Amino acid sequence: MRSTQEVLESLREALVGVGVVLPSLAVDPLTGAGDEPFPLVDLGRCNVRTAERLASVLRGERPPVGSYVVDERDGRVGEVMAYLGGTVQLRPLGGGREWDCEPGSTRPAPQGEVLRARVRKVNNEGRMPC
């Protein structure tokens, strides 16, 4: 049987693999310090966005809530906000009006595209009106 620390690291890697980071993930100090052969794993605390993303991953939603995707129909980059009626709701990076898309019409957004979309939004906000 694997050690508690090995199991903990395996869980951490699996969560990171689906885009979920639980910052407080650790071995419970009380049960880990005793003679208990199977100490408890403390999943810790996380913010609402992380909890929502974890729930989405556990439901098997693809792409998961909170991830960034490209709408292949028009190339827009958006953040997955929710699933409603078989469609995924996407919101432009930095906010704005959400739009609906079929989950099959999305692909994961490369980090470069996410960064470009954010920079484009910041640049547009900084322009002086003519």
C-alpha positions in Angstrom: 0.0 0.0 0.0 1.2 3.5 -0.8 2.1 5.9 1.9 -0.4 8.7 2.9 2.0 11.3 1.4 2.2 9.4 -1.9 -1.6 9.2 -2.1 -1.8 12.9 -1.2 0.6 13.8 -4.0 -1.3 11.5 -6.4 -4.5 13.4 -5.6 -2.8 16.8 -6.0 -1.5 15.8 -9.4 -4.9 14.4 -10.5 -6.6 17.6 -9.4 -4.0 19.8 -11.2 -4.5 17.7 -14.3 -8.1 18.8 -14.5 -7.3 22.4 -13.6 -8.3 22.3 -9.9 -5.9 23.5 -7.2 -6.8 23.0 -3.6 -4.2 25.2 -1.8 -4.9 23.7 1.7 -4.7 20.1 0.6 -2.7 18.3 3.3 -2.5 15.3 5.7 -4.7 16.0 8.8 -2.1 16.9 11.5 -4.0 15.2 14.3 -4.6 11.8 12.7 -1.2 12.0 10.9 0.7 12.4 14.2 -1.0 9.4 15.9 -0.8 5.7 15.5 -3.7 5.7 13.1 -2.6 3.5 10.1 -4.7 5.6 7.7 -4.5 9.3 8.5 -7.2 11.6 7.1 -6.5 13.8 4.1 -7.7 17.3 4.7 -9.0 18.8 1.5 -8.9 22.2 3.1 -10.6 25.4 2.1 -11.0 26.9 -1.4 -12.8 29.8 -2.9 -16.2 29.5 -4.6 -14.7 29.5 -8.1 -12.5 26.5 -7.3 -15.4 24.7 -5.7 -17.5 25.3 -8.8 -14.7 24.1 -11.1 -14.3 20.9 -9.0 -18.0 20.2 -9.1 -18.0 20.7 -12.9 -15.1 18.3 -13.3 -16.8 15.7 -11.1 -20.0 16.0 -13.1 -17.9 15.2 -16.2 -18.6 18.6 -17.9 -16.2 19.2 -20.8 -14.9 21.9 -20.9 -15.1 22.4 -17.1 -16.5 25.6 -15.6 -13.8 28.1 -15.1 -11.6 27.0 -18.0 -10.8 29.2 -21.0 -11.9 28.0 -24.4 -12.0 29.2 -28.0 -15.4 29.2 -29.7 -14.4 27.5 -33.0 -17.3 29.1 -34.8 -15.8 32.6 -34.7 -12.5 32.4 -32.8 -13.6 34.3 -29.7 -11.9 33.4 -26.4 -14.2 33.0 -23.4 -14.3 31.6 -19.9 -16.8 28.8 -19.3 -19.4 30.1 -16.9 -22.1 27.5 -16.8 -24.0 24.8 -18.6 -27.7 25.5 -19.5 -29.9 23.4 -21.6 -27.1 21.4 -23.3 -25.1 24.5 -24.2 -22.2 26.1 -22.5 -22.2 29.8 -21.6 -19.1 31.6 -22.3 -18.1 35.1 -21.1 -15.4 37.3 -22.8 -12.2 37.6 -20.8 -12.5 40.6 -18.6 -16.3 40.5 -18.5 -19.0 41.4 -20.9 -22.1 39.8 -22.4 -22.2 36.0 -22.3 -23.0 33.9 -25.3 -24.1 30.3 -25.8 -22.1 27.7 -27.6 -22.3 23.9 -28.2 -19.7 22.2 -26.1 -18.4 20.4 -29.2 -17.7 23.7 -30.8 -15.0 24.6 -28.3 -11.4 23.8 -27.8 -9.1 24.6 -25.0 -7.6 28.1 -25.3 -3.8 28.2 -25.5 -2.3 30.4 -22.8 -1.0 32.7 -25.5 -4.5 33.3 -26.8 -5.8 34.0 -23.3 -3.1 36.5 -22.7 -3.6 38.2 -26.1 -7.4 38.5 -25.4 -6.7 40.1 -22.0 -4.1 42.5 -23.4 -6.5 43.5 -26.2 -9.2 44.3 -23.6 -6.8 46.3 -21.5 -5.5 48.2 -24.5 -9.1 49.0 -25.7 -10.0 50.3 -22.2 -7.0 52.6 -22.2 -7.7 54.3 -25.5 -8.8 57.9 -25.3 -12.1 58.8 -26.9 -11.8 60.7 -30.2 
